[in-house]
Tab-separated table of C-alpha atoms and ligand atoms in Angstrom:
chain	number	residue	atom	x	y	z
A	22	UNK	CA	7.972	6.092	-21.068
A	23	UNK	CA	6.049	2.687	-19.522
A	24	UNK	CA	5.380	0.145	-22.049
A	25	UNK	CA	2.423	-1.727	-22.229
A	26	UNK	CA	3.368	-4.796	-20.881
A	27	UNK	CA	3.728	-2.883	-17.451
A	28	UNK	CA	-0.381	-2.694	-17.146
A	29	UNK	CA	-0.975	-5.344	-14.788
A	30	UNK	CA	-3.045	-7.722	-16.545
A	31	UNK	CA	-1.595	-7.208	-20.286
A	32	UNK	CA	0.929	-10.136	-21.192
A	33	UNK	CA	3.314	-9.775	-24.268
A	34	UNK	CA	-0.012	-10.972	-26.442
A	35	UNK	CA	-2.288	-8.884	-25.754
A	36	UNK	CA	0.158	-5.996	-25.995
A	37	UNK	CA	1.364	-6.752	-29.106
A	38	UNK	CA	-2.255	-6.974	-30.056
A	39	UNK	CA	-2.837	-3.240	-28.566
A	40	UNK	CA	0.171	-1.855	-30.247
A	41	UNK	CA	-1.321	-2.771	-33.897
A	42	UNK	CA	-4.265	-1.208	-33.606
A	43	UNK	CA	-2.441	1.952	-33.062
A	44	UNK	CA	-2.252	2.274	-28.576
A	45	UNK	CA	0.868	3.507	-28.057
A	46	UNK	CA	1.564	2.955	-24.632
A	47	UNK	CA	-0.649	2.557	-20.791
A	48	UNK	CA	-0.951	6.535	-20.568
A	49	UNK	CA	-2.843	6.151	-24.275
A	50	UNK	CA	-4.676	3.223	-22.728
A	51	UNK	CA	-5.975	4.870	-19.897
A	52	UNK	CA	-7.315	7.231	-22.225
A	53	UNK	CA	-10.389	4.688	-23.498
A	54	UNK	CA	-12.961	3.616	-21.895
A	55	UNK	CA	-13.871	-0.307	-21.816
A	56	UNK	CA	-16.286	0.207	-24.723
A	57	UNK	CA	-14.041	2.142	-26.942
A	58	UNK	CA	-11.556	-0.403	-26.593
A	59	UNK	CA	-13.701	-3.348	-27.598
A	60	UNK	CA	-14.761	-1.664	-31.346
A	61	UNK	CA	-10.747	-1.178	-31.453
A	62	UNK	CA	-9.510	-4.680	-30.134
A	63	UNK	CA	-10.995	-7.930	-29.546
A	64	UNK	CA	-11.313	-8.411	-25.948
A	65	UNK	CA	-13.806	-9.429	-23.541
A	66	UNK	CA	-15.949	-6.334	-22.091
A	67	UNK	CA	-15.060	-7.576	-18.808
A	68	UNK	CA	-11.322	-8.448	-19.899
A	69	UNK	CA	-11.132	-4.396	-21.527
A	70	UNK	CA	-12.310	-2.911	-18.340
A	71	UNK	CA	-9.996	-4.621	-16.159
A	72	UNK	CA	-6.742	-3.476	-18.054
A	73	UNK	CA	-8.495	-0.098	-18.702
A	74	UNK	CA	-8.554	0.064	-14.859
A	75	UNK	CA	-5.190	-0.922	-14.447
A	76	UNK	CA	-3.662	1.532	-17.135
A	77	UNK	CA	-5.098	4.393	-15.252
A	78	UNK	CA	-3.985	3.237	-11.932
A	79	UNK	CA	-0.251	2.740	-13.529
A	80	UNK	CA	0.022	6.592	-14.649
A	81	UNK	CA	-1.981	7.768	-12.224
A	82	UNK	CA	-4.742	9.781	-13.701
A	83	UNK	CA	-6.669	10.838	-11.083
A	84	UNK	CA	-5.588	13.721	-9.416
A	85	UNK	CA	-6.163	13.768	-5.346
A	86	UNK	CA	-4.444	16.569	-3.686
A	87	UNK	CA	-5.064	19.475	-1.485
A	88	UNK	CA	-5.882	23.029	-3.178
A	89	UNK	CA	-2.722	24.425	-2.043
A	90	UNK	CA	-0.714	21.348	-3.546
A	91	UNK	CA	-2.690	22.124	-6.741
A	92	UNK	CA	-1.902	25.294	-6.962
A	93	UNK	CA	2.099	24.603	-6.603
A	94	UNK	CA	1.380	22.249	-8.926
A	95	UNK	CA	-0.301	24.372	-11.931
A	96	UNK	CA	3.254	27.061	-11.834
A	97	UNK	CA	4.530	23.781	-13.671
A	98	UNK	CA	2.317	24.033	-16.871
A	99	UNK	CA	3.081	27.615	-18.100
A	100	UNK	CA	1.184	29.943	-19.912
A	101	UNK	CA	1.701	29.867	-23.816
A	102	UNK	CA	2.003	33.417	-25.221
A	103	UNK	CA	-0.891	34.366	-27.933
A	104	UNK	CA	2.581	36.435	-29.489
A	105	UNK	CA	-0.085	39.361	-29.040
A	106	UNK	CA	0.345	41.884	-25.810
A	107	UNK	CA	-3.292	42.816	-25.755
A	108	UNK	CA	-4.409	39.194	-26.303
A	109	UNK	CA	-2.251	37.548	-23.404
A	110	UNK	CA	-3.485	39.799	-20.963
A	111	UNK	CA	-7.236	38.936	-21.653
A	112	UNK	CA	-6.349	35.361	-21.051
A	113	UNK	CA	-4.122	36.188	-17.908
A	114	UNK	CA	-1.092	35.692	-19.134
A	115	UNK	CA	-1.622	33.343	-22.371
A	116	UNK	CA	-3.567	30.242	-23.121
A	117	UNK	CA	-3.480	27.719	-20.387
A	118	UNK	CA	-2.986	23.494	-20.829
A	119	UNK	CA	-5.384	21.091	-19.969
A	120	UNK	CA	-8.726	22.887	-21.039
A	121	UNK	CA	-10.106	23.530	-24.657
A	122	UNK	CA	-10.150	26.984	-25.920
A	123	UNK	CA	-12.886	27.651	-28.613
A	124	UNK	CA	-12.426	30.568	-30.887
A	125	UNK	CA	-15.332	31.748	-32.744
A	126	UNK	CA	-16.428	33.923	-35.471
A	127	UNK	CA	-17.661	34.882	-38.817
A	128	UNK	CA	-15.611	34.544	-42.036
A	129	UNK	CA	-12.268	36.232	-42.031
A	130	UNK	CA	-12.777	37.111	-38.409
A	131	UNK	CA	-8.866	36.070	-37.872
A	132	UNK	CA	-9.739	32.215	-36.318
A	133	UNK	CA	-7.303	30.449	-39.125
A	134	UNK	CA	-4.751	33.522	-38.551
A	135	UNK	CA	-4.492	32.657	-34.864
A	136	UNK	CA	-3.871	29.175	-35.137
A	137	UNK	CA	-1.003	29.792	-37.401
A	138	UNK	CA	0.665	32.099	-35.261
A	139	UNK	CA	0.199	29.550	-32.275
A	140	UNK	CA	1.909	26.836	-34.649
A	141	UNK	CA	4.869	29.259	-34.348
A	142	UNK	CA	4.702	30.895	-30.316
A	143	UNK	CA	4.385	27.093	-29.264
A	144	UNK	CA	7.687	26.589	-30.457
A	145	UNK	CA	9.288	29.583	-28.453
A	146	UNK	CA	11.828	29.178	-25.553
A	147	UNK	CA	10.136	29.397	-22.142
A	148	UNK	CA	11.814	32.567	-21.628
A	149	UNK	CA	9.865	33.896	-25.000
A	150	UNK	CA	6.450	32.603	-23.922
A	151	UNK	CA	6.663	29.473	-25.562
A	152	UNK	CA	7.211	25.851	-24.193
A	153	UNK	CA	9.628	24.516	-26.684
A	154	UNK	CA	7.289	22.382	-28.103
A	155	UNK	CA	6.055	21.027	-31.416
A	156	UNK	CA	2.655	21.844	-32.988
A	157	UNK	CA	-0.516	19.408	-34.237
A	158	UNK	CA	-2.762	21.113	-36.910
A	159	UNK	CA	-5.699	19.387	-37.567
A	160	UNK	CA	-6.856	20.803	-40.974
A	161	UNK	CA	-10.509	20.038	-42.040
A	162	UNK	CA	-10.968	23.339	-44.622
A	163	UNK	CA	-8.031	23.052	-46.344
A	164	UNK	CA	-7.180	26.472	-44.499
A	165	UNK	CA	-3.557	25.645	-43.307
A	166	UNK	CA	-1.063	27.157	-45.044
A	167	UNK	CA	2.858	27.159	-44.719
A	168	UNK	CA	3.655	30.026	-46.188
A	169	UNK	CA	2.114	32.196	-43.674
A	170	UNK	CA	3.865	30.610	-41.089
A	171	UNK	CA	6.639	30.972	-42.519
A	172	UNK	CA	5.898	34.984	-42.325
A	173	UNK	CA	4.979	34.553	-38.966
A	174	UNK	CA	8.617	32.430	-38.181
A	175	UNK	CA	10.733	35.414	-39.562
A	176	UNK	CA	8.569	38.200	-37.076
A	177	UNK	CA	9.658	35.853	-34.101
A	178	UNK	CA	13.211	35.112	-35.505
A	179	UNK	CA	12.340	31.632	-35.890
A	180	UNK	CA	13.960	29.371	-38.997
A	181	UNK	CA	11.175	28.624	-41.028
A	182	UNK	CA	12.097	25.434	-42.409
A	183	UNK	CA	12.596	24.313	-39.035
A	184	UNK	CA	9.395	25.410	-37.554
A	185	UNK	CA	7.804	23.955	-40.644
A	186	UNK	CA	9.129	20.400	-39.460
A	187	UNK	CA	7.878	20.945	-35.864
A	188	UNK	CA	3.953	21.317	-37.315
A	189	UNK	CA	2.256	18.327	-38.209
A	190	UNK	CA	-0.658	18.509	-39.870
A	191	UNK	CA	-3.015	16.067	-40.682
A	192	UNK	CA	-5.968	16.759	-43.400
A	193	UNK	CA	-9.096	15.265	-42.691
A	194	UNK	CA	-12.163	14.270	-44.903
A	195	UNK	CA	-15.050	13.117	-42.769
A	196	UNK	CA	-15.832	12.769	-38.753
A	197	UNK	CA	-14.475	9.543	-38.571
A	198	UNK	CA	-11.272	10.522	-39.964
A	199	UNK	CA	-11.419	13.261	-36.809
A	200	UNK	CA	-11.856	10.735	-34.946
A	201	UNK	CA	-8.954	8.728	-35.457
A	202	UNK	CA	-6.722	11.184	-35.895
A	203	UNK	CA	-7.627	12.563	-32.139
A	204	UNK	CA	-7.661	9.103	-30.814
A	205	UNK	CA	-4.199	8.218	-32.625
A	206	UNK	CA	-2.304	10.348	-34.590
A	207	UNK	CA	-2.583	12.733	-31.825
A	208	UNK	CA	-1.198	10.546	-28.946
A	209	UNK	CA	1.736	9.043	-31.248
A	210	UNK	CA	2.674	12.537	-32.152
A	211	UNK	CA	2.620	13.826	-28.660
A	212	UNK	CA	4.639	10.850	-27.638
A	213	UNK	CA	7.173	10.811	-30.213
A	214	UNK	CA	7.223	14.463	-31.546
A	215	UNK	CA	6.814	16.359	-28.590
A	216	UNK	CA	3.705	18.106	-29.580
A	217	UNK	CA	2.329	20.627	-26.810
A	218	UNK	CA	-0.739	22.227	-28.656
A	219	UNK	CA	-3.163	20.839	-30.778
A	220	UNK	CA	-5.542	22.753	-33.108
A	221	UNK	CA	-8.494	21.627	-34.766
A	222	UNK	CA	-9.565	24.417	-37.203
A	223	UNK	CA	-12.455	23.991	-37.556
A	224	UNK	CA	-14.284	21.738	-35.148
A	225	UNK	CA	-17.676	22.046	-36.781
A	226	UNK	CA	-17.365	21.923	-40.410
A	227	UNK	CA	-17.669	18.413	-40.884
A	228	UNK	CA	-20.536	17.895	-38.537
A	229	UNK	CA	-22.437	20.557	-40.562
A	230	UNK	CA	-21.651	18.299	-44.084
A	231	UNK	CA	-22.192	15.512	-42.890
A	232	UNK	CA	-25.266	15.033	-40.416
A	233	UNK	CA	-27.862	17.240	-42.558
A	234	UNK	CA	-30.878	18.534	-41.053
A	235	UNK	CA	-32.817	18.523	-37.726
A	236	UNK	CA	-33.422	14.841	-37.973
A	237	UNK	CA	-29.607	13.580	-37.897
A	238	UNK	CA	-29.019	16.878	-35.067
A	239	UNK	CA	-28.923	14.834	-32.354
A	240	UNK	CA	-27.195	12.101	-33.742
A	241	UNK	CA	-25.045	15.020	-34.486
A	242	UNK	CA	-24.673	16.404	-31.481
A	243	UNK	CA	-23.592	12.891	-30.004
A	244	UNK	CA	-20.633	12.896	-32.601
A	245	UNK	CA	-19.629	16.088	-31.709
A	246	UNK	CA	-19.388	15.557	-28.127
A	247	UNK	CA	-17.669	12.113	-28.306
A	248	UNK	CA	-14.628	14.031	-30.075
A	249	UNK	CA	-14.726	16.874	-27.737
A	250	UNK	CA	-14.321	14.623	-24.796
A	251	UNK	CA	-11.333	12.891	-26.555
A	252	UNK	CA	-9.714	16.187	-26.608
A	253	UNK	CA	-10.365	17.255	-23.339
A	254	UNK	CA	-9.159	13.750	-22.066
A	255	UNK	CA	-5.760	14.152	-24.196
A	256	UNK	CA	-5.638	17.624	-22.709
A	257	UNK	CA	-5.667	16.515	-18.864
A	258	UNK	CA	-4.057	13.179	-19.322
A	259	UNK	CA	-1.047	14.630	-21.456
A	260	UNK	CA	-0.969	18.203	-19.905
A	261	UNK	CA	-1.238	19.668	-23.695
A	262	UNK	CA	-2.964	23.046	-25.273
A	263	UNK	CA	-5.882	22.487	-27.459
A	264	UNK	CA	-7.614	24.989	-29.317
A	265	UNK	CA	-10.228	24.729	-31.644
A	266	UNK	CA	-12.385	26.987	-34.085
A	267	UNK	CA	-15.954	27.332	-34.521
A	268	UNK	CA	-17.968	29.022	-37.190
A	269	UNK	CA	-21.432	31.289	-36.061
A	270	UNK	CA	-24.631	31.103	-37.092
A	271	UNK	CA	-27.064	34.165	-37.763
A	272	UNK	CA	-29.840	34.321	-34.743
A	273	UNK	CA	-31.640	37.558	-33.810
A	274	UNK	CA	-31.035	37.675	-30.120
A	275	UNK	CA	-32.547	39.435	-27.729
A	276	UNK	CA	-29.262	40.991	-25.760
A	277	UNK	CA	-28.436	42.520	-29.704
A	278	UNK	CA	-26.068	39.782	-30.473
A	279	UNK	CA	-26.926	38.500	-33.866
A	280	UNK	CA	-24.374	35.756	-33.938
A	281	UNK	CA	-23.705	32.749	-32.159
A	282	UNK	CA	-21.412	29.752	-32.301
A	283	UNK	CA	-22.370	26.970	-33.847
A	284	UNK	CA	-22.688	23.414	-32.156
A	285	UNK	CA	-25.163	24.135	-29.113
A	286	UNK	CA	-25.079	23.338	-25.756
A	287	UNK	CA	-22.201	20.878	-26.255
A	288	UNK	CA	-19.746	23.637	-27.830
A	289	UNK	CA	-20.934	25.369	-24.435
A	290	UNK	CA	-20.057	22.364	-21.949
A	291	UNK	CA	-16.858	20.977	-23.606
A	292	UNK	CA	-15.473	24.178	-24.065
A	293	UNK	CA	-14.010	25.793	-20.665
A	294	UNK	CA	-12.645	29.016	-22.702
A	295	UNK	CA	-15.069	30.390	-24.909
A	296	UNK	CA	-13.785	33.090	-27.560
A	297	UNK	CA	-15.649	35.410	-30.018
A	298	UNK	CA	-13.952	37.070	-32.444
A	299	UNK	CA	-15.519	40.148	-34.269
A	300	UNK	CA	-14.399	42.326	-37.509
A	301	UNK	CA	-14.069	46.009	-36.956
A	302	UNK	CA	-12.916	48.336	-39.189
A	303	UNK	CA	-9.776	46.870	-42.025
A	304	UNK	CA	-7.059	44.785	-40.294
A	305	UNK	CA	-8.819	45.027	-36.838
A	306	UNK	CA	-10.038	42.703	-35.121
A	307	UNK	CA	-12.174	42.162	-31.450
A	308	UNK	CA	-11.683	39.151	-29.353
A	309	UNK	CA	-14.207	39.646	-26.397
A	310	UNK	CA	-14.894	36.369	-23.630
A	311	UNK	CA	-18.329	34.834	-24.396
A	312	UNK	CA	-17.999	32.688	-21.227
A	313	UNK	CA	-15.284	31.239	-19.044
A	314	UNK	CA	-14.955	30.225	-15.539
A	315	UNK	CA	-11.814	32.201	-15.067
A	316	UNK	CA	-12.508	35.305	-17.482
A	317	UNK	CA	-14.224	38.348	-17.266
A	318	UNK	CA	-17.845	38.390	-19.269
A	319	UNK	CA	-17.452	40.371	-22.309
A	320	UNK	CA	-13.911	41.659	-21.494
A	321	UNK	CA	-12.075	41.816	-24.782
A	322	UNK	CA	-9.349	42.637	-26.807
A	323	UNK	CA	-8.348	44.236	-29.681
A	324	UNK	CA	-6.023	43.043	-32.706
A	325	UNK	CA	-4.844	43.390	-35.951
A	326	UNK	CA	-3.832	40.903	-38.930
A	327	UNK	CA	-1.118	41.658	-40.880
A	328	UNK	CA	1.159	40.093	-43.048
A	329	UNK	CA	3.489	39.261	-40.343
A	330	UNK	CA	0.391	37.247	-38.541
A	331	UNK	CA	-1.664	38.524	-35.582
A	332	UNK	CA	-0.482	41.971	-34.118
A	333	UNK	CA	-1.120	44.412	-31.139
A	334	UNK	CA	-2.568	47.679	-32.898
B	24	LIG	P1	-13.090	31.363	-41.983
B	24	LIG	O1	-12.158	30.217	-41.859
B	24	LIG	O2	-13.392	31.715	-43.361
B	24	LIG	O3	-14.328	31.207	-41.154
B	24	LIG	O4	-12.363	32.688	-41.382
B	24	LIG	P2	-11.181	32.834	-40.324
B	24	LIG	O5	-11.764	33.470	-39.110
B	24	LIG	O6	-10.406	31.614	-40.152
B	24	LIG	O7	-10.303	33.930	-41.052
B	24	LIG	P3	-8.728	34.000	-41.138
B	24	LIG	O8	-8.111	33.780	-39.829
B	24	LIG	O9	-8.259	33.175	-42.269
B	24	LIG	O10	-8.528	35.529	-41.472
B	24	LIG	C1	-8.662	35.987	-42.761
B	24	LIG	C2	-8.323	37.438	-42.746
B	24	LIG	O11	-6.915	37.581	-42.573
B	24	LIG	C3	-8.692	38.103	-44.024
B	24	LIG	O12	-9.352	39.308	-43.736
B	24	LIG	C4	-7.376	38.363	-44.683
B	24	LIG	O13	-7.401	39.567	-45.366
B	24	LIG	C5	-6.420	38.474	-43.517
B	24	LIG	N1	-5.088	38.059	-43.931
B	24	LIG	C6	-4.667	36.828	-44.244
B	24	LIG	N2	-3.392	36.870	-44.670
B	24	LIG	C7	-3.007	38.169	-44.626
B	24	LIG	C8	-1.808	38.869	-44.947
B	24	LIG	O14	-0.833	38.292	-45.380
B	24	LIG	N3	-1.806	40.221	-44.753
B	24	LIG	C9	-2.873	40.880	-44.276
B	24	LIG	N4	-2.802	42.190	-44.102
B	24	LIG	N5	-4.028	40.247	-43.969
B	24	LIG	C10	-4.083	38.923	-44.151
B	25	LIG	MG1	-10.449	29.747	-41.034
């Protein structure tokens, strides 16, 4: 790992400076952009944009390469397995790094249920589908709860009490609170803990409380987006999985739909995998593609829950 004082430009000052508001090394400081920097740090604009430069130059974050070298390159971020047969094979082969996944539905539509098991298949060898890694759970409805992982650790033959250790979860209260936690727990934890995936669950909830009404929606909006394109950064720049949850709102639509996930147009952009789950009849559960570059419209899967987490039926 580089240490700050490797950015050409940043002198054993201003590093020490950057490491106490939380940057944890040049690959987290080529993550901001001049003007994020500035409400973090006291620099000059012109000052944060040079060493901003220079941190991205240092770990390289701009990929230039032929399509062929790119595709060599991708067999080196594996699929992570779902831990559900029917599931993995709608996403062709598992959930892939470097994009967001959005999974949305109604209440008790299984959202919450997938992220736990996730928390758990992350941890898997490569040979089980996993990547050996360790697990961020960003919890803003008080929905996380170890105990079903722990159900979910004894299905996969996993010790509980050491899977518990490998998920981190941070509790939330407001956007801001999001914010910082995406912009610096997450990084720290990926550097230090070896976190793979990260899980918001949910994305919206917060927005909803806290910008009221059509007057604050695009302020909203603008909120929304600004974490979204954190994540996706942290995604490409640290090669991670990041899925998040959405909740639906009631529309009559014209195609027969009467659902449809919350957070607009932005949801839509930031998201390159987009999800719907659906309740059918007890335990089962629908997962059908809503829109992806990669995935089939409206292919879908079915699943069930169970107290042993999500299952093929
Ligand atoms: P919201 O967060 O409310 O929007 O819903 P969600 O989509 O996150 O729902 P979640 O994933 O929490 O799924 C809830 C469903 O899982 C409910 O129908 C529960 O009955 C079911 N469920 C949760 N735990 C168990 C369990 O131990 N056994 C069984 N059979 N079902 C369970
Ligand atoms: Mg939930």
């Amino acid at each position: 790992m580089k240490c700050l004082e490797e950015v050409p430009g940043v002198g054993p000052k201003t590093a020490k400076l950057l490491s106490s508001k939380g940057i944890m090394s040049p690959r987290h400081l080529a993550l901001f952009n001049p003007e994020e920097l500035i409400e973090l740090v006291e620099l000059t604009p012109d000052r944060a944009e040079r060493i901003t430069r220079a941190a991205r130059r240092l770990v390289r974050t701009r990929i230039c390469t032929t399509a062929k070298d790119y595709a060599e390159k991708m067999k080196d971020h594996p699929r992570l397995t779902t831990g559900v047969k029917a599931i993995d094979e709608l996403l062709e082969g598992g959930i892939e790094p470097r994009v967001i996944y959005e999974l949305a539905g109604e209440f008790g539509s299984g959202k919450t249920q997938i992220c736990h098991q996730l928390s758990v298949t992350v941890q898997l060898s490569r040979n089980r589908g996993g990547v050996g890694g360790a697990c961020l759970y960003i919890d803003t409805e008080e929905a996380f709860s170890p105990n079903r992982v722990s159900a979910i650790c004894l299905r996969f033959n996993l010790d509980p009490s050491h899977a518990l250790e490998n998920i981190n979860v941070i509790k939330v209260i407001n956007v801001a609170d999001l914010e910082d936690s995406i912009k610096l727990d997450a990084i720290k934890l990926i550097e230090e803990k070896n976190v793979r995936l990260i899980l918001v669950d949910s994305i919206i909830s917060l927005y909803r409380a806290e910008f009221k009404g059509r007057e604050m929606l695009a302020a909203r909006q603008q909120r929304l987006n600004y974490v979204l394109d954190w994540l996706l950064r942290i995604a490409k720049i640290y090669g991670v999985y990041v899925v998040v949850t959405n909740q639906v709102l009631e529309v009559p639509l014209s195609y027969g739909e009467t659902k449809r996930p919350a957070g607009g147009m932005i949801m839509a952009h930031a998201c390159t995998h987009r999800l719907l789950l659906k309740r059918s009849k007890d335990s089962t559960r629908i997962m059908e593609v809503l829109d992806s570059p990669r995935l089939p419209y409206k292919a879908s899967a079915v699943f069930k829950i169970t107290e042993r987490g999500v299952e093929d039926v």
